[in-house]
Short mmCIF file of C-alpha atoms in Angstrom, two decimals:
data_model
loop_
_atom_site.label_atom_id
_atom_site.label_comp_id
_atom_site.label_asym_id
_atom_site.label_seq_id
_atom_site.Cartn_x
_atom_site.Cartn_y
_atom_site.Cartn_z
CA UNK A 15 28.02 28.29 -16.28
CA UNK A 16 25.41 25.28 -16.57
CA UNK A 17 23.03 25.72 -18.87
CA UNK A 18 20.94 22.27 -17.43
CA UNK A 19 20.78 22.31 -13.46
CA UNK A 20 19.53 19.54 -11.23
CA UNK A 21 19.60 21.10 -8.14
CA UNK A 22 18.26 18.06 -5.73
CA UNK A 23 21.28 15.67 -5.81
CA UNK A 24 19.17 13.41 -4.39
CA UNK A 25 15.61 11.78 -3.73
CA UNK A 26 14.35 9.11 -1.37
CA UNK A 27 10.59 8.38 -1.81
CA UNK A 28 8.47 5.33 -0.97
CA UNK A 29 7.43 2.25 -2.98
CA UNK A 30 3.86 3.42 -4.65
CA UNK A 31 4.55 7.20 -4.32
CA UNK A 32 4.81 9.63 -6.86
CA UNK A 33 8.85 11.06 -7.48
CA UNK A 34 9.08 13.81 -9.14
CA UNK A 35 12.37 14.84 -10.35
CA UNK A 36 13.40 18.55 -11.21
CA UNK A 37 15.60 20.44 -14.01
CA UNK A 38 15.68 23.89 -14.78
CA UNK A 39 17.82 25.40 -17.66
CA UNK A 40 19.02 28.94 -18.84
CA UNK A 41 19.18 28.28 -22.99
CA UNK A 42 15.51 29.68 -24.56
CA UNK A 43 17.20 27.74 -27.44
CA UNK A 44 17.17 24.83 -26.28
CA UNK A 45 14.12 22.81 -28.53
CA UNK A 46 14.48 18.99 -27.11
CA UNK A 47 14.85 17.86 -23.92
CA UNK A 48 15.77 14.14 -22.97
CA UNK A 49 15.87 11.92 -19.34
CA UNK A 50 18.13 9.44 -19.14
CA UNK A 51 18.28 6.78 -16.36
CA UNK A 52 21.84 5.78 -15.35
CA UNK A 53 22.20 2.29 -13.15
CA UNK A 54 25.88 1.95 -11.51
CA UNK A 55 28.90 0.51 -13.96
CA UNK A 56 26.40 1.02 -16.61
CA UNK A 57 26.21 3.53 -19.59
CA UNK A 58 22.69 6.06 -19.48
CA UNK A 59 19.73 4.53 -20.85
CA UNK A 60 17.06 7.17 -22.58
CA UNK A 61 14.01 6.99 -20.71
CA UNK A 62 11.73 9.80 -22.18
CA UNK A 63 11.69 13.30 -24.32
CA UNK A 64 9.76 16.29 -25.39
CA UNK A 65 9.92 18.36 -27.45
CA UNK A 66 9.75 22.22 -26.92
CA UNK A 67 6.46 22.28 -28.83
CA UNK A 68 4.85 20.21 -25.99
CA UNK A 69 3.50 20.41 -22.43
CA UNK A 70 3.36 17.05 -21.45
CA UNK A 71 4.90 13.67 -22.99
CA UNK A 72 3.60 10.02 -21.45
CA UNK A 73 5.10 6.50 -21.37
CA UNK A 74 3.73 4.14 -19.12
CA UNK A 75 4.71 5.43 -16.04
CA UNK A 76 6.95 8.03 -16.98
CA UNK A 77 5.43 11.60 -17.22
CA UNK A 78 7.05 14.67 -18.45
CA UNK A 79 6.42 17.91 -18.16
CA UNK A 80 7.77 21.06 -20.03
CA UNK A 81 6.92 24.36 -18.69
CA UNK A 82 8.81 27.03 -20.69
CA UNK A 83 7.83 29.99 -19.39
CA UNK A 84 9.49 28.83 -16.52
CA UNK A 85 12.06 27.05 -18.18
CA UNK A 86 11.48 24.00 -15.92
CA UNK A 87 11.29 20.69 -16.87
CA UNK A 88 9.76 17.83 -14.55
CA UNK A 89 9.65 13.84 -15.10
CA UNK A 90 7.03 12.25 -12.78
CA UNK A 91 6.79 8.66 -11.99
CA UNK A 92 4.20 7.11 -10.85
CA UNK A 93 3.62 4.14 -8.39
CA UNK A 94 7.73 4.15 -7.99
CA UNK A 95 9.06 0.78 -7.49
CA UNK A 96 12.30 -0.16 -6.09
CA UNK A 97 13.81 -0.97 -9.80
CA UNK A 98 13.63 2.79 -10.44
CA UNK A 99 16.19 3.33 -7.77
CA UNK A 100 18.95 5.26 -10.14
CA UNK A 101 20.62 8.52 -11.05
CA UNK A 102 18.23 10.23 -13.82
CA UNK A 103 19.67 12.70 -16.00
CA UNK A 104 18.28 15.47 -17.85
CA UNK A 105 19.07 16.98 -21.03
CA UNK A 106 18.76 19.61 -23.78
CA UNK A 107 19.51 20.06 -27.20
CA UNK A 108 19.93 23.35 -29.11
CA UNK A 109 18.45 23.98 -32.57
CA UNK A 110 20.41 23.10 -35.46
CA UNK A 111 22.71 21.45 -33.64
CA UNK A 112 24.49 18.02 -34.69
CA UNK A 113 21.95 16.51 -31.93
CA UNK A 114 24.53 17.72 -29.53
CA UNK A 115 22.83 17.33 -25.73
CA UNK A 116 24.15 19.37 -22.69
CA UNK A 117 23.42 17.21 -19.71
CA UNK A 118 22.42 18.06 -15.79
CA UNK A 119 24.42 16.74 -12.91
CA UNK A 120 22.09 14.21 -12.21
CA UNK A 121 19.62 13.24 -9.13
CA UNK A 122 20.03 10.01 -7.61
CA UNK A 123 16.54 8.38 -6.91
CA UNK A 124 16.36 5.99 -4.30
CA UNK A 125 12.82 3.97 -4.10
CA UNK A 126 12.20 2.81 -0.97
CA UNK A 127 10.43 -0.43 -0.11
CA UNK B 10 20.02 -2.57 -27.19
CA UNK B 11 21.79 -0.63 -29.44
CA UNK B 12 25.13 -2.54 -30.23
CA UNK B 13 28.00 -0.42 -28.67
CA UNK B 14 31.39 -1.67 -27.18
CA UNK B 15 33.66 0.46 -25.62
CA UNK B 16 37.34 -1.08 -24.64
CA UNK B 17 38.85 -1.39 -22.88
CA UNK B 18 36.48 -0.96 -19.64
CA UNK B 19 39.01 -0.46 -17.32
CA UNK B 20 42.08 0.98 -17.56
CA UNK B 21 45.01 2.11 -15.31
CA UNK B 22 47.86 4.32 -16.68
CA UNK B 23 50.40 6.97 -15.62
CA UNK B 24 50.89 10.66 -15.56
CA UNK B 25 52.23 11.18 -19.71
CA UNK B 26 51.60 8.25 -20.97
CA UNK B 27 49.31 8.12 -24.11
CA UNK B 28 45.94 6.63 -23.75
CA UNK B 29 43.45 5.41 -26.30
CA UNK B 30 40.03 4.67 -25.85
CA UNK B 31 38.12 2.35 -28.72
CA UNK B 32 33.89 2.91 -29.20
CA UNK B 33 32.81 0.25 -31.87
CA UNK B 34 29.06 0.94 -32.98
CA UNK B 35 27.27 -1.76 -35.03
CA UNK B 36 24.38 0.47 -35.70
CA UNK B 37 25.29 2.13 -38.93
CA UNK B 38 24.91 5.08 -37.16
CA UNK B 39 25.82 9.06 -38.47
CA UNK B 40 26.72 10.67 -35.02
CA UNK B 41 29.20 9.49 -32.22
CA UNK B 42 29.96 11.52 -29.49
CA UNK B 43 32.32 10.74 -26.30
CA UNK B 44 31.39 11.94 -22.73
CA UNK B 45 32.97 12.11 -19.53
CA UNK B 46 31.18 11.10 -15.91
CA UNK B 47 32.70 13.35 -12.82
CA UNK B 48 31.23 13.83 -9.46
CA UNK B 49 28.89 16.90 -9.91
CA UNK B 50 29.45 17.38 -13.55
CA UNK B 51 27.21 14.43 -15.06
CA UNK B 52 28.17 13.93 -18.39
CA UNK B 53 30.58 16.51 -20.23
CA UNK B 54 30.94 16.36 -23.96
CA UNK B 55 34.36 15.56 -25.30
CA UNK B 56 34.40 15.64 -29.19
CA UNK B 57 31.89 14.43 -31.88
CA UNK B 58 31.88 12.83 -34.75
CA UNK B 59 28.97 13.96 -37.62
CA UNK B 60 30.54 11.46 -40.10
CA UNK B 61 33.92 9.68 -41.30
CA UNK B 62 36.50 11.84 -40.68
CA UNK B 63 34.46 15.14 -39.82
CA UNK B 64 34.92 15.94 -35.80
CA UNK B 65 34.25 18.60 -33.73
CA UNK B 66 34.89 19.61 -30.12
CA UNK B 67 32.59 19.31 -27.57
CA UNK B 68 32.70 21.48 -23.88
CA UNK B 69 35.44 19.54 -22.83
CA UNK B 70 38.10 18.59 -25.56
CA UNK B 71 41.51 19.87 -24.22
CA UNK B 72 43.86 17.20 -24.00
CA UNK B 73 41.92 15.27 -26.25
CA UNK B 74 41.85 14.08 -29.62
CA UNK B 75 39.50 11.87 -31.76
CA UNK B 76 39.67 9.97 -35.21
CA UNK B 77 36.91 8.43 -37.11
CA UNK B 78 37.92 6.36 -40.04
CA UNK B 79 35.06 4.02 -40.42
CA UNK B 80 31.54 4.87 -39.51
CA UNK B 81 31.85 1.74 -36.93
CA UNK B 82 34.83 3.35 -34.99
CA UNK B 83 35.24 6.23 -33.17
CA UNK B 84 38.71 6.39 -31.17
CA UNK B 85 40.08 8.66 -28.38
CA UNK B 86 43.01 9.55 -27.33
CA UNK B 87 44.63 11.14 -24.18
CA UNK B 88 48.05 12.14 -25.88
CA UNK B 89 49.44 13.04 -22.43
CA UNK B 90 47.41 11.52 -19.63
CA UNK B 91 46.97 13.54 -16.97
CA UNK B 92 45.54 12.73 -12.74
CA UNK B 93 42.81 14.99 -14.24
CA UNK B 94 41.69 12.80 -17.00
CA UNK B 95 41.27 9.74 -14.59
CA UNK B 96 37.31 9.90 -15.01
CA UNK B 97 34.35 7.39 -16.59
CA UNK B 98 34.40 7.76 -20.21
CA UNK B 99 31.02 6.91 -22.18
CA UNK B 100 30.52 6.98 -26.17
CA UNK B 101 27.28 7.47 -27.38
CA UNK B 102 25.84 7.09 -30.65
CA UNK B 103 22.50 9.08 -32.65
CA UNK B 104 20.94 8.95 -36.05
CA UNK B 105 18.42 7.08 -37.73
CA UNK B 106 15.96 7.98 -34.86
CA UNK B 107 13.75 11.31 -35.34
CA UNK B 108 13.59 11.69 -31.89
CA UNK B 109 17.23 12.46 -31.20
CA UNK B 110 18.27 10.07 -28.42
CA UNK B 111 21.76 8.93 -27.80
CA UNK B 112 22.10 5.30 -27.22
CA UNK B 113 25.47 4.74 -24.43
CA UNK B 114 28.08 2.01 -24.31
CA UNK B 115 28.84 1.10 -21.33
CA UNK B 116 31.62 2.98 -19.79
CA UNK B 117 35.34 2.87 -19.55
CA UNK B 118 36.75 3.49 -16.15
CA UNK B 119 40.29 5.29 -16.65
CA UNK B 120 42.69 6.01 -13.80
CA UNK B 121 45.63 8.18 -14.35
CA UNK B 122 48.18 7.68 -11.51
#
């Protein structure tokens, strides 16, 4: 049973439009949640986080968003350019963990010119 | 970047023969963890390492095994390899850092024949 879910395997947007990529997960104890950005033959890179305590993190950019209620997750970018084209991950950590992250499948974001 | 080398990056091997994987950190770093990269799955936690010598399984850890003798190395090993295990294998280091990223190496391609 995933406990992280990506359920768009993919994304095709324009240059200078807004992408917005999705994750939803099951775990209320989940209290961090990470987006990595993953280029092919290369390991993830971290892109951005929030903590559960926030709505809203911003770098640059990246924006992301944390509903909880909902349990829904959301990393905007804005303009997309065609270096952005990559698989994002998303992921969560539990409480009291040893910074242990369970990981979504991944959406593959492809940035159109 | 953080400074992690995985080795080797490609490897090709047989059903039952033993396989070892090498993740060298230069970070100084508490926490290593290894990952696997499958189709659908995104990344899948193997075993983890919360100091020398002190391991723990992750979602993932049959047919596995890990040792951690010096804080810079973290090894794994496929005592049996199996068509199964033939995956992309990424370590991952944490600590230091509040914020609880994992920094990747770069990948080891394994193919189990």
């Amino acid at each position: 049973d995933q406990q992280v879910k990506q359920n768009s395997p993919s994304l095709s947007v324009q240059e200078g439009r807004i992408s917005i990529l999705n994750c939803d997960y099951t775990n209320s104890m989940f209290d961090y949640f990470l987006w990595y950005k993953k280029y092919p033959a290369e390991g993830p890179t971290f892109l951005i986080s929030i903590s559960s305590i926030k709505d809203k993190n911003e770098d640059g950019r990246f924006t992301v968003f944390l509903n909880k209620s909902a349990k829904h997750l959301s990393l905007h970018i804005v303009p997309s350019q065609p270096g952005d084209s990559a698989v994002y991950f998303c992921a969560a950590r539990m409480g009291g963990s040893a910074r242990q992250l369970t990981f979504g499948s991944g959406t593959q974001l492809t940035v159109l010119p | 970047d953080a400074g992690i080398t995985q080795s080797p990056r490609h490897k090709v091997t047989e059903t039952g023969t033993p396989v070892t994987l090498r993740c060298h950190q230069t970070e100084n770093h508490r926490y290593m963890y290894w990952y696997r990269q499958d189709p659908g799955h995104g990344l899948r936690l193997i075993h983890y390492s919360y100091g020398v010598k002190d391991t723990d399984k992750g979602e993932v850890s049959d047919g596995y095994s890990v040792s951690r003798s010096k804080t810079e190395d973290f090894l794994l090993t496929l005592e049996s390899a199996t068509s199964s295990q033939t995956s992309v294998y990424f370590c991952a280091i944490s600590g230091g850092s509040p914020f609880n990223e994992q920094f990747f190496g770069p990948g080891t391609r394994l193919t189990v024949l």
